[in-house]
mmCIF file of C-alpha atoms in Angstrom:
data_model
loop_
_atom_site.group_PDB
_atom_site.id
_atom_site.type_symbol
_atom_site.label_atom_id
_atom_site.label_comp_id
_atom_site.label_asym_id
_atom_site.label_seq_id
_atom_site.Cartn_x
_atom_site.Cartn_y
_atom_site.Cartn_z
ATOM 1 C CA UNK A 563 -19.362 7.087 -20.235
ATOM 2 C CA UNK A 564 -16.015 6.865 -18.504
ATOM 3 C CA UNK A 565 -13.917 9.936 -17.771
ATOM 4 C CA UNK A 566 -10.885 10.425 -19.986
ATOM 5 C CA UNK A 567 -7.339 10.547 -18.725
ATOM 6 C CA UNK A 568 -5.906 14.071 -18.852
ATOM 7 C CA UNK A 569 -2.231 14.835 -19.318
ATOM 8 C CA UNK A 570 0.134 17.732 -19.753
ATOM 9 C CA UNK A 571 3.624 17.711 -21.194
ATOM 10 C CA UNK A 572 6.085 19.544 -18.967
ATOM 11 C CA UNK A 573 6.751 22.950 -20.542
ATOM 12 C CA UNK A 574 7.531 24.738 -17.279
ATOM 13 C CA UNK A 575 10.610 26.947 -16.997
ATOM 14 C CA UNK A 576 13.444 25.289 -15.091
ATOM 15 C CA UNK A 577 14.462 26.489 -11.655
ATOM 16 C CA UNK A 578 17.982 26.472 -10.212
ATOM 17 C CA UNK A 579 17.341 22.845 -9.125
ATOM 18 C CA UNK A 580 18.589 23.529 -5.621
ATOM 19 C CA UNK A 581 16.498 20.697 -4.115
ATOM 20 C CA UNK A 582 17.967 17.899 -6.248
ATOM 21 C CA UNK A 583 20.879 17.255 -3.797
ATOM 22 C CA UNK A 584 18.299 16.250 -1.154
ATOM 23 C CA UNK A 585 18.083 12.934 -3.025
ATOM 24 C CA UNK A 586 21.795 12.435 -3.618
ATOM 25 C CA UNK A 587 23.003 8.846 -3.690
ATOM 26 C CA UNK A 588 25.004 9.530 -0.498
ATOM 27 C CA UNK A 589 21.903 10.698 1.387
ATOM 28 C CA UNK A 590 19.941 7.677 0.205
ATOM 29 C CA UNK A 591 22.783 5.366 1.220
ATOM 30 C CA UNK A 592 22.491 6.700 4.797
ATOM 31 C CA UNK A 593 18.774 5.966 4.794
ATOM 32 C CA UNK A 594 19.318 2.484 3.471
ATOM 33 C CA UNK A 595 21.933 1.752 6.145
ATOM 34 C CA UNK A 596 19.451 2.919 8.801
ATOM 35 C CA UNK A 597 16.723 0.626 7.470
ATOM 36 C CA UNK A 598 19.093 -2.321 7.176
ATOM 37 C CA UNK A 599 19.687 -2.136 10.931
ATOM 38 C CA UNK A 600 16.047 -3.112 11.570
ATOM 39 C CA UNK A 601 15.552 -6.857 12.089
ATOM 40 C CA UNK A 602 12.277 -6.548 10.135
ATOM 41 C CA UNK A 603 14.098 -5.263 7.039
ATOM 42 C CA UNK A 604 14.250 -7.208 3.818
ATOM 43 C CA UNK A 605 14.362 -6.128 0.184
ATOM 44 C CA UNK A 606 10.867 -6.149 -1.298
ATOM 45 C CA UNK A 607 10.309 -8.061 -4.570
ATOM 46 C CA UNK A 608 10.601 -6.564 -8.042
ATOM 47 C CA UNK A 609 7.982 -8.296 -10.182
ATOM 48 C CA UNK A 610 9.211 -8.904 -13.742
ATOM 49 C CA UNK A 611 6.135 -8.903 -15.970
ATOM 50 C CA UNK A 612 7.431 -10.326 -19.249
ATOM 51 C CA UNK A 613 3.990 -11.446 -20.431
ATOM 52 C CA UNK A 614 2.493 -8.033 -19.723
ATOM 53 C CA UNK A 615 5.358 -6.299 -21.513
ATOM 54 C CA UNK A 616 4.850 -8.448 -24.605
ATOM 55 C CA UNK A 617 1.105 -7.863 -24.559
ATOM 56 C CA UNK A 618 1.552 -4.091 -24.335
ATOM 57 C CA UNK A 619 4.359 -3.929 -26.896
ATOM 58 C CA UNK A 620 7.110 -2.961 -24.460
ATOM 59 C CA UNK A 621 10.592 -4.302 -23.832
ATOM 60 C CA UNK A 622 10.058 -4.813 -20.112
ATOM 61 C CA UNK A 623 7.660 -3.979 -17.283
ATOM 62 C CA UNK A 624 8.865 -4.101 -13.678
ATOM 63 C CA UNK A 625 6.753 -3.478 -10.567
ATOM 64 C CA UNK A 626 8.297 -2.902 -7.149
ATOM 65 C CA UNK A 627 5.939 -4.710 -4.749
ATOM 66 C CA UNK A 628 5.776 -2.818 -1.450
ATOM 67 C CA UNK A 629 3.065 -5.029 0.052
ATOM 68 C CA UNK A 630 5.940 -6.883 1.750
ATOM 69 C CA UNK A 631 7.543 -3.855 3.457
ATOM 70 C CA UNK A 632 8.215 -4.499 7.173
ATOM 71 C CA UNK A 633 5.014 -6.550 7.321
ATOM 72 C CA UNK A 634 3.003 -3.319 7.016
ATOM 73 C CA UNK A 635 1.640 -3.786 3.473
ATOM 74 C CA UNK A 636 2.946 -0.393 2.256
ATOM 75 C CA UNK A 637 6.140 1.579 1.645
ATOM 76 C CA UNK A 638 5.424 4.606 3.837
ATOM 77 C CA UNK A 639 7.241 3.334 6.936
ATOM 78 C CA UNK A 640 10.532 3.953 5.121
ATOM 79 C CA UNK A 641 10.041 7.715 5.293
ATOM 80 C CA UNK A 642 8.597 8.121 8.753
ATOM 81 C CA UNK A 643 11.112 5.846 10.432
ATOM 82 C CA UNK A 644 14.151 7.520 8.860
ATOM 83 C CA UNK A 645 12.823 10.987 9.683
ATOM 84 C CA UNK A 646 12.471 9.882 13.302
ATOM 85 C CA UNK A 647 16.032 8.597 13.259
ATOM 86 C CA UNK A 648 17.347 11.851 11.789
ATOM 87 C CA UNK A 649 15.324 13.960 14.226
ATOM 88 C CA UNK A 650 16.531 11.992 17.239
ATOM 89 C CA UNK A 651 20.138 12.163 16.015
ATOM 90 C CA UNK A 652 19.825 15.930 15.603
ATOM 91 C CA UNK A 653 18.342 16.375 19.078
ATOM 92 C CA UNK A 654 21.159 14.313 20.578
ATOM 93 C CA UNK A 655 23.843 16.002 18.460
ATOM 94 C CA UNK A 656 24.796 12.623 17.034
ATOM 95 C CA UNK A 657 25.225 11.223 13.530
ATOM 96 C CA UNK A 658 22.297 9.280 12.095
ATOM 97 C CA UNK A 659 24.746 6.432 11.455
ATOM 98 C CA UNK A 660 24.739 5.851 15.225
ATOM 99 C CA UNK A 661 20.942 5.546 15.280
ATOM 100 C CA UNK A 662 20.724 1.799 14.756
ATOM 101 C CA UNK A 663 17.672 -0.219 15.723
ATOM 102 C CA UNK A 664 19.660 -1.886 18.482
ATOM 103 C CA UNK A 665 20.576 1.471 20.023
ATOM 104 C CA UNK A 666 17.153 3.063 19.544
ATOM 105 C CA UNK A 667 15.473 0.199 21.387
ATOM 106 C CA UNK A 668 18.021 0.086 24.224
ATOM 107 C CA UNK A 669 17.745 1.200 27.822
ATOM 108 C CA UNK A 670 20.702 3.526 27.235
ATOM 109 C CA UNK A 671 18.746 5.359 24.546
ATOM 110 C CA UNK A 672 15.645 5.770 26.715
ATOM 111 C CA UNK A 673 17.807 7.124 29.508
ATOM 112 C CA UNK A 674 19.719 9.524 27.244
ATOM 113 C CA UNK A 675 16.858 10.743 25.029
ATOM 114 C CA UNK A 676 13.628 10.091 26.895
ATOM 115 C CA UNK A 677 10.410 10.249 24.899
ATOM 116 C CA UNK A 678 8.972 12.474 22.179
ATOM 117 C CA UNK A 679 5.473 12.584 20.691
ATOM 118 C CA UNK A 680 5.298 12.329 16.905
ATOM 119 C CA UNK A 681 2.216 13.918 15.306
ATOM 120 C CA UNK A 682 1.054 13.214 11.779
ATOM 121 C CA UNK A 683 -1.882 13.287 9.362
ATOM 122 C CA UNK A 684 -2.563 10.342 7.104
ATOM 123 C CA UNK A 685 -5.008 8.441 4.923
ATOM 124 C CA UNK A 686 -3.595 5.303 6.556
ATOM 125 C CA UNK A 687 -0.241 4.077 5.299
ATOM 126 C CA UNK A 688 2.005 6.939 6.463
ATOM 127 C CA UNK A 689 0.284 7.054 9.847
ATOM 128 C CA UNK A 690 0.636 3.322 10.289
ATOM 129 C CA UNK A 691 4.336 3.595 9.499
ATOM 130 C CA UNK A 692 4.851 6.422 11.997
ATOM 131 C CA UNK A 693 2.846 4.566 14.646
ATOM 132 C CA UNK A 694 4.780 1.349 14.030
ATOM 133 C CA UNK A 695 8.165 3.057 14.264
ATOM 134 C CA UNK A 696 7.164 4.999 17.380
ATOM 135 C CA UNK A 697 5.939 1.796 18.997
ATOM 136 C CA UNK A 698 9.119 -0.107 18.166
ATOM 137 C CA UNK A 699 11.348 2.736 19.426
ATOM 138 C CA UNK A 700 9.410 3.433 22.620
ATOM 139 C CA UNK A 701 8.050 6.796 21.470
ATOM 140 C CA UNK A 702 4.509 8.224 21.315
ATOM 141 C CA UNK A 703 2.419 8.869 18.190
ATOM 142 C CA UNK A 704 -0.734 10.876 17.502
ATOM 143 C CA UNK A 705 -2.391 10.323 14.139
ATOM 144 C CA UNK A 706 -5.248 12.268 12.500
ATOM 145 C CA UNK A 707 -7.121 10.841 9.511
ATOM 146 C CA UNK A 708 -9.403 12.759 7.083
ATOM 147 C CA UNK A 709 -13.120 12.149 6.734
ATOM 148 C CA UNK A 710 -14.003 9.098 4.729
ATOM 149 C CA UNK A 711 -10.957 7.167 5.946
ATOM 150 C CA UNK A 712 -11.160 3.373 5.985
ATOM 151 C CA UNK A 713 -11.983 1.707 9.302
ATOM 152 C CA UNK A 714 -9.482 -1.087 8.582
ATOM 153 C CA UNK A 715 -6.700 1.473 8.136
ATOM 154 C CA UNK A 716 -7.777 3.183 11.372
ATOM 155 C CA UNK A 717 -7.665 -0.147 13.213
ATOM 156 C CA UNK A 718 -4.194 -0.969 11.882
ATOM 157 C CA UNK A 719 -2.851 2.327 13.248
ATOM 158 C CA UNK A 720 -4.568 1.871 16.601
ATOM 159 C CA UNK A 721 -3.031 -1.601 16.938
ATOM 160 C CA UNK A 722 0.398 0.052 17.020
ATOM 161 C CA UNK A 723 -0.531 1.939 20.183
ATOM 162 C CA UNK A 724 -1.006 5.379 18.625
ATOM 163 C CA UNK A 725 -3.733 7.834 19.549
ATOM 164 C CA UNK A 726 -5.725 7.988 16.304
ATOM 165 C CA UNK A 727 -8.800 9.926 15.201
ATOM 166 C CA UNK A 728 -10.884 10.320 12.048
ATOM 167 C CA UNK A 729 -11.727 13.993 11.597
ATOM 168 C CA UNK A 730 -14.500 15.721 9.630
ATOM 169 C CA UNK A 731 -12.012 17.599 7.430
ATOM 170 C CA UNK A 732 -9.804 16.755 4.446
ATOM 171 C CA UNK A 733 -6.183 15.603 4.519
ATOM 172 C CA UNK A 734 -4.605 19.045 4.208
ATOM 173 C CA UNK A 735 -6.656 20.341 7.144
ATOM 174 C CA UNK A 736 -5.563 17.296 9.171
ATOM 175 C CA UNK A 737 -1.956 18.295 8.486
ATOM 176 C CA UNK A 738 -2.639 21.747 9.931
ATOM 177 C CA UNK A 739 -4.323 20.157 12.955
ATOM 178 C CA UNK A 740 -1.312 17.901 13.629
ATOM 179 C CA UNK A 741 1.092 20.831 13.311
ATOM 180 C CA UNK A 742 -0.919 22.963 15.741
ATOM 181 C CA UNK A 743 -1.086 20.194 18.343
ATOM 182 C CA UNK A 744 2.621 19.432 18.059
ATOM 183 C CA UNK A 745 3.442 23.096 18.651
ATOM 184 C CA UNK A 746 1.500 22.976 21.932
ATOM 185 C CA UNK A 747 3.017 19.699 23.160
ATOM 186 C CA UNK A 748 6.263 19.344 25.095
ATOM 187 C CA UNK A 749 8.700 17.310 22.951
ATOM 188 C CA UNK A 750 6.084 17.301 20.191
ATOM 189 C CA UNK A 751 7.191 17.081 16.570
ATOM 190 C CA UNK A 752 5.358 16.843 13.240
ATOM 191 C CA UNK A 753 6.435 13.987 10.975
ATOM 192 C CA UNK A 754 4.730 14.902 7.721
ATOM 193 C CA UNK A 755 5.749 14.146 4.153
ATOM 194 C CA UNK A 756 4.523 17.478 2.865
ATOM 195 C CA UNK A 757 6.673 20.593 3.112
ATOM 196 C CA UNK A 758 5.805 24.276 3.446
ATOM 197 C CA UNK A 759 7.768 27.439 4.164
ATOM 198 C CA UNK A 760 9.508 26.894 7.495
ATOM 199 C CA UNK A 761 8.880 23.135 7.504
ATOM 200 C CA UNK A 762 11.304 21.543 5.088
ATOM 201 C CA UNK A 763 13.880 19.540 7.053
ATOM 202 C CA UNK A 764 11.727 16.603 8.173
ATOM 203 C CA UNK A 765 9.963 16.244 4.777
ATOM 204 C CA UNK A 766 13.400 16.091 3.145
ATOM 205 C CA UNK A 767 14.397 13.293 5.543
ATOM 206 C CA UNK A 768 11.166 11.443 4.755
ATOM 207 C CA UNK A 769 11.939 11.665 1.040
ATOM 208 C CA UNK A 770 15.412 10.278 1.686
ATOM 209 C CA UNK A 771 13.803 7.382 3.528
ATOM 210 C CA UNK A 772 11.688 6.635 0.466
ATOM 211 C CA UNK A 773 14.962 6.537 -1.464
ATOM 212 C CA UNK A 774 15.651 3.107 0.046
ATOM 213 C CA UNK A 775 12.879 1.694 -2.158
ATOM 214 C CA UNK A 776 14.233 3.402 -5.284
ATOM 215 C CA UNK A 777 17.786 2.245 -4.562
ATOM 216 C CA UNK A 778 16.623 -1.339 -4.082
ATOM 217 C CA UNK A 779 14.769 -1.205 -7.405
ATOM 218 C CA UNK A 780 17.820 0.120 -9.241
ATOM 219 C CA UNK A 781 19.931 -2.682 -7.798
ATOM 220 C CA UNK A 782 17.323 -5.310 -8.685
ATOM 221 C CA UNK A 783 17.103 -4.042 -12.263
ATOM 222 C CA UNK A 784 20.874 -4.328 -12.634
ATOM 223 C CA UNK A 785 20.628 -7.925 -11.421
ATOM 224 C CA UNK A 786 18.186 -8.473 -14.309
ATOM 225 C CA UNK A 787 20.728 -6.940 -16.744
ATOM 226 C CA UNK A 788 18.719 -3.728 -17.034
ATOM 227 C CA UNK A 789 21.333 -1.090 -16.295
ATOM 228 C CA UNK A 790 18.862 1.775 -16.466
ATOM 229 C CA UNK A 791 15.079 1.975 -16.810
ATOM 230 C CA UNK A 792 14.078 4.042 -19.824
ATOM 231 C CA UNK A 793 10.843 5.134 -18.137
ATOM 232 C CA UNK A 794 9.744 5.506 -14.518
ATOM 233 C CA UNK A 795 6.050 5.892 -13.692
ATOM 234 C CA UNK A 796 5.413 7.176 -10.174
ATOM 235 C CA UNK A 797 2.232 8.278 -8.417
ATOM 236 C CA UNK A 798 1.847 11.448 -6.385
ATOM 237 C CA UNK A 799 -0.235 12.821 -3.558
ATOM 238 C CA UNK A 800 1.719 15.755 -2.131
ATOM 239 C CA UNK A 801 4.543 14.572 -4.382
ATOM 240 C CA UNK A 802 7.081 13.413 -1.797
ATOM 241 C CA UNK A 803 7.366 9.896 -3.201
ATOM 242 C CA UNK A 804 7.496 11.229 -6.749
ATOM 243 C CA UNK A 805 10.154 13.778 -5.864
ATOM 244 C CA UNK A 806 12.164 11.115 -4.051
ATOM 245 C CA UNK A 807 12.058 8.671 -6.962
ATOM 246 C CA UNK A 808 12.661 11.282 -9.666
ATOM 247 C CA UNK A 809 15.416 12.910 -7.618
ATOM 248 C CA UNK A 810 17.188 9.632 -6.881
ATOM 249 C CA UNK A 811 17.184 8.339 -10.449
ATOM 250 C CA UNK A 812 18.228 11.750 -11.795
ATOM 251 C CA UNK A 813 21.204 11.719 -9.434
ATOM 252 C CA UNK A 814 21.961 8.092 -10.267
ATOM 253 C CA UNK A 815 21.919 8.709 -14.036
ATOM 254 C CA UNK A 816 22.862 12.406 -14.342
ATOM 255 C CA UNK A 817 23.929 12.156 -17.981
ATOM 256 C CA UNK A 818 20.993 10.060 -19.202
ATOM 257 C CA UNK A 819 18.053 9.991 -16.771
ATOM 258 C CA UNK A 820 14.919 7.989 -17.516
ATOM 259 C CA UNK A 821 11.771 9.681 -18.759
ATOM 260 C CA UNK A 822 9.536 10.324 -15.745
ATOM 261 C CA UNK A 823 5.738 10.231 -15.684
ATOM 262 C CA UNK A 824 3.904 11.495 -12.582
ATOM 263 C CA UNK A 825 0.332 10.300 -12.001
ATOM 264 C CA UNK A 826 -2.325 11.747 -9.705
ATOM 265 C CA UNK A 827 -5.919 11.055 -8.754
ATOM 266 C CA UNK A 828 -8.332 13.265 -10.709
ATOM 267 C CA UNK A 829 -9.858 14.613 -7.481
ATOM 268 C CA UNK A 830 -6.483 15.873 -6.167
ATOM 269 C CA UNK A 831 -4.382 16.638 -9.246
ATOM 270 C CA UNK A 832 -2.476 19.682 -7.934
ATOM 271 C CA UNK A 833 0.766 18.810 -9.747
ATOM 272 C CA UNK A 834 -1.065 18.328 -13.060
ATOM 273 C CA UNK A 835 -2.755 21.696 -12.534
ATOM 274 C CA UNK A 836 0.660 23.239 -12.044
ATOM 275 C CA UNK A 837 1.873 21.681 -15.278
ATOM 276 C CA UNK A 838 -1.183 23.008 -17.130
ATOM 277 C CA UNK A 839 -0.513 26.515 -15.795
ATOM 278 C CA UNK A 840 3.090 26.050 -17.004
ATOM 279 C CA UNK A 841 4.522 29.035 -15.143
ATOM 280 C CA UNK A 842 6.570 26.997 -12.668
ATOM 281 C CA UNK A 843 4.434 27.863 -9.652
ATOM 282 C CA UNK A 844 2.646 25.195 -7.599
ATOM 283 C CA UNK A 845 -1.137 24.964 -7.555
ATOM 284 C CA UNK A 846 -3.534 23.900 -4.779
ATOM 285 C CA UNK A 847 -6.684 21.785 -5.160
ATOM 286 C CA UNK A 848 -9.330 22.154 -2.438
ATOM 287 C CA UNK A 849 -12.525 20.353 -1.449
ATOM 288 C CA UNK A 850 -13.233 16.870 -0.123
ATOM 289 C CA UNK A 851 -10.701 15.221 -2.491
ATOM 290 C CA UNK A 852 -12.784 12.038 -2.647
ATOM 291 C CA UNK A 853 -11.136 9.246 -4.637
ATOM 292 C CA UNK A 854 -10.512 5.532 -4.208
ATOM 293 C CA UNK A 855 -6.800 6.446 -4.352
ATOM 294 C CA UNK A 856 -6.877 7.569 -0.712
ATOM 295 C CA UNK A 857 -3.097 7.736 -0.450
ATOM 296 C CA UNK A 858 -3.054 10.280 -3.275
ATOM 297 C CA UNK A 859 -5.889 12.464 -1.951
ATOM 298 C CA UNK A 860 -3.700 15.481 -1.191
ATOM 299 C CA UNK A 861 -4.315 18.889 -2.702
ATOM 300 C CA UNK A 862 -1.264 20.900 -1.605
ATOM 301 C CA UNK A 863 2.133 19.978 -3.063
ATOM 302 C CA UNK A 864 5.360 19.466 -1.143
ATOM 303 C CA UNK A 865 7.436 22.473 -2.221
ATOM 304 C CA UNK A 866 10.698 20.493 -2.101
ATOM 305 C CA UNK A 867 9.334 17.825 -4.399
ATOM 306 C CA UNK A 868 7.644 20.332 -6.691
ATOM 307 C CA UNK A 869 10.997 21.956 -7.408
ATOM 308 C CA UNK A 870 12.481 18.580 -8.413
ATOM 309 C CA UNK A 871 9.466 17.525 -10.464
ATOM 310 C CA UNK A 872 9.129 20.741 -12.491
ATOM 311 C CA UNK A 873 12.720 20.314 -13.639
ATOM 312 C CA UNK A 874 12.796 16.608 -14.521
ATOM 313 C CA UNK A 875 9.341 15.153 -15.272
ATOM 314 C CA UNK A 876 8.273 14.615 -18.896
ATOM 315 C CA UNK A 877 4.503 14.444 -18.332
ATOM 316 C CA UNK A 878 1.961 14.932 -15.552
ATOM 317 C CA UNK A 879 -1.198 12.817 -15.743
ATOM 318 C CA UNK A 880 -4.580 13.198 -14.024
ATOM 319 C CA UNK A 881 -6.244 9.797 -13.641
ATOM 320 C CA UNK A 882 -9.919 9.000 -12.981
ATOM 321 C CA UNK A 883 -10.570 6.224 -10.462
ATOM 322 C CA UNK A 884 -11.213 3.584 -13.150
ATOM 323 C CA UNK A 885 -7.533 3.767 -14.145
ATOM 324 C CA UNK A 886 -6.431 2.538 -10.728
ATOM 325 C CA UNK A 887 -9.196 -0.088 -10.581
ATOM 326 C CA UNK A 888 -8.095 -1.490 -13.932
ATOM 327 C CA UNK A 889 -4.487 -1.614 -12.752
ATOM 328 C CA UNK A 890 -5.529 -3.513 -9.616
ATOM 329 C CA UNK A 891 -7.313 -6.126 -11.701
ATOM 330 C CA UNK A 892 -4.452 -6.455 -14.205
ATOM 331 C CA UNK A 893 -1.829 -6.941 -11.502
ATOM 332 C CA UNK A 894 -4.060 -9.262 -9.476
ATOM 333 C CA UNK A 895 -4.916 -11.455 -12.488
ATOM 334 C CA UNK A 896 -1.720 -11.249 -14.536
ATOM 335 C CA UNK A 897 -0.748 -12.624 -17.920
ATOM 336 C CA UNK A 898 0.041 -16.340 -17.650
ATOM 337 C CA UNK A 899 3.572 -16.852 -16.374
ATOM 338 C CA UNK A 900 3.856 -13.445 -14.735
ATOM 339 C CA UNK A 901 3.935 -13.120 -10.931
ATOM 340 C CA UNK A 902 0.818 -11.827 -9.207
ATOM 341 C CA UNK A 903 1.012 -8.454 -7.455
ATOM 342 C CA UNK A 904 -1.665 -7.589 -4.899
ATOM 343 C CA UNK A 905 -1.826 -3.837 -5.374
ATOM 344 C CA UNK A 906 -4.153 -1.424 -3.629
ATOM 345 C CA UNK A 907 -5.920 1.625 -4.994
ATOM 346 C CA UNK A 908 -2.946 3.976 -4.664
ATOM 347 C CA UNK A 909 -0.459 1.358 -5.829
ATOM 348 C CA UNK A 910 -1.925 0.200 -9.134
ATOM 349 C CA UNK A 911 -2.586 3.435 -11.004
ATOM 350 C CA UNK A 912 0.657 3.081 -12.971
ATOM 351 C CA UNK A 913 -0.369 -0.276 -14.425
ATOM 352 C CA UNK A 914 -3.768 1.059 -15.406
ATOM 353 C CA UNK A 915 -2.270 4.143 -17.024
ATOM 354 C CA UNK A 916 0.438 2.240 -18.896
ATOM 355 C CA UNK A 917 -2.120 -0.143 -20.375
ATOM 356 C CA UNK A 918 -4.275 2.789 -21.519
ATOM 357 C CA UNK A 919 -1.349 4.622 -23.102
ATOM 358 C CA UNK A 920 -0.221 1.528 -25.000
ATOM 359 C CA UNK A 921 -3.649 0.168 -25.938
ATOM 360 C CA UNK A 922 -5.894 3.163 -26.585
ATOM 361 C CA UNK A 923 -5.362 5.353 -29.643
ATOM 362 C CA UNK A 924 -6.892 8.250 -27.716
ATOM 363 C CA UNK A 925 -3.534 8.492 -25.926
ATOM 364 C CA UNK A 926 -1.312 8.059 -28.982
ATOM 365 C CA UNK A 927 0.122 11.560 -28.578
ATOM 366 C CA UNK A 928 1.240 10.807 -25.025
ATOM 367 C CA UNK A 929 2.711 7.477 -26.136
ATOM 368 C CA UNK A 930 4.704 9.257 -28.845
ATOM 369 C CA UNK A 931 5.811 12.058 -26.522
ATOM 370 C CA UNK A 932 7.203 9.482 -24.104
ATOM 371 C CA UNK A 933 8.669 7.331 -26.898
ATOM 372 C CA UNK A 934 7.204 4.171 -25.402
ATOM 373 C CA UNK A 935 7.893 1.212 -27.686
ATOM 374 C CA UNK A 936 9.288 -2.322 -27.895
ATOM 375 C CA UNK A 937 12.653 -1.106 -26.559
ATOM 376 C CA UNK A 938 11.243 0.549 -23.434
ATOM 377 C CA UNK A 939 12.076 -0.766 -19.967
ATOM 378 C CA UNK A 940 9.375 0.596 -17.629
ATOM 379 C CA UNK A 941 9.655 0.714 -13.834
ATOM 380 C CA UNK A 942 6.635 1.263 -11.578
ATOM 381 C CA UNK A 943 6.022 1.189 -7.833
ATOM 382 C CA UNK A 944 3.096 -0.654 -6.258
ATOM 383 C CA UNK A 945 3.246 1.346 -3.075
ATOM 384 C CA UNK A 946 0.629 -0.615 -1.142
ATOM 385 C CA UNK A 947 -1.085 -3.970 -1.024
ATOM 386 C CA UNK A 948 -4.709 -4.513 -0.006
ATOM 387 C CA UNK A 949 -4.563 -2.004 2.847
ATOM 388 C CA UNK A 950 -8.367 -1.697 2.622
ATOM 389 C CA UNK A 951 -9.295 -5.381 2.120
ATOM 390 C CA UNK A 952 -13.022 -4.800 1.619
ATOM 391 C CA UNK A 953 -12.443 -2.187 -1.079
ATOM 392 C CA UNK A 954 -9.837 -4.397 -2.754
ATOM 393 C CA UNK A 955 -12.338 -7.266 -3.006
ATOM 394 C CA UNK A 956 -15.116 -4.984 -4.213
ATOM 395 C CA UNK A 957 -12.937 -3.757 -7.072
ATOM 396 C CA UNK A 958 -11.179 -6.970 -8.076
ATOM 397 C CA UNK A 959 -14.017 -9.452 -7.435
ATOM 398 C CA UNK A 960 -17.163 -7.416 -7.925
ATOM 399 C CA UNK A 961 -15.997 -5.104 -10.700
ATOM 400 C CA UNK A 962 -16.486 -1.804 -8.928
ATOM 401 C CA UNK A 963 -15.211 1.110 -11.050
ATOM 402 C CA UNK A 964 -15.435 -0.682 -14.406
ATOM 403 C CA UNK A 965 -13.214 0.248 -17.338
ATOM 404 C CA UNK A 966 -16.159 0.745 -19.699
#
C-alpha cells in the first residue's frame, strides 16, 4: 500500500519579515544582468501544458524547464555563479555590475584578484554548478557529496576540474565538512545554499541568483497573457529555492501574491515539520535522508528562507517518492499536444503532487484550501533534467516507484 501525502496548512505566527527584501526585484535584476553576460546564457523554456490543465480541471499549467540551463541540465548554477560574482566583487571592493563574464575570464582579473578555492557540499546539481563556474572563471573548487550519491553526478562534477569526494555521511554533515576545510584554507570560501547563524551573506546571494529563473518565468507568463500565476508550486531541500521563488513573487505582486505550496521529500521534510509544530521555529530532520529526490535530501533549513516561507506559504507538503516518480512519467509522456519535459527526481514532484490534489478525493481538503479550480493558473519549476540517467530510465521505462 502506497504512503499517503501529508500536508499542513500554514498557521504559524508571522515574523517581522525582515528577510523579504533579500529577494527584491532590484536584487534579482542585478543577478539577471550578471547571468546575461555569460555567453552560455539563454532563457530556459516555459512549457505550456494546456492538455494537462484541461485533464486536471485547471485553467493553466506551466512548467519552467531547467534541463536547458547553461548546458548543465539543472538550475543550480544560477545561484553558485552569482554568489561567486558577489564574493569576488566584495573582495575587490567593486560593484557586482562590473563582474561580467568577459572581465572575470580576463588576464586583468587573474592579475588583480588571483585565485580562491570554493568549497561546497552537494547531491550533484549545486556542486556541478559551482565546479562549472569555478572552471570557467579560473578558480578552484572542492566538492563533497553525501553517501549514496549517484556516480554519474560525481563524474559530471569531476569533468569540470573540481576535487570531488563521496563521503560516508549525510548532506548536512558534508556541509559542516566543507565549512571546516574552507576555514583552514588560504583564500577558501564556502559557497553553500543553506544559511546558519554567522553564515547568511553568501546564501542570500545564491537565492538572488535563483531569482533569475523566477524572473524569466514571470516574463514568459506575461508573454502568454498570464499577468500573474494564481498558484506557485515549488520544491524544497534546505528551502533556498523555495524562499527565492516565494520571495520574488511576493515582491513582484505585493498587493496580490499567488498562493504558494512548498513540497518536500518525505525523508527530509524539515519545513513541513516546522509547519506542523506551528510555533514559527524551524525544525531539523536527521538520519540518512534516503530518497530518490536527492536534491531535496536536506534536513536543516536555511534560516533566511524559513523566515520568508513561514510568512507567505499557504501549505507545506511532505511527499513520498512515488509522487515524484509519477510526475516524471506524466511530464515525460504528456497529454497529446503538450510539450514533453524531461524532469528528474527532484524536478517532477510538483507535477505528481498537483495531479494527486486534483484527482484524488483523499486530498479534497487541500484542494479546497488552495482554491484550485478551472480558473487557476499554476506555475511549477522542473529544476533538473535526467541528471541521473540510469535512475530516470528505471523510473520512466521500468516503472520503479509505482503509483499503486
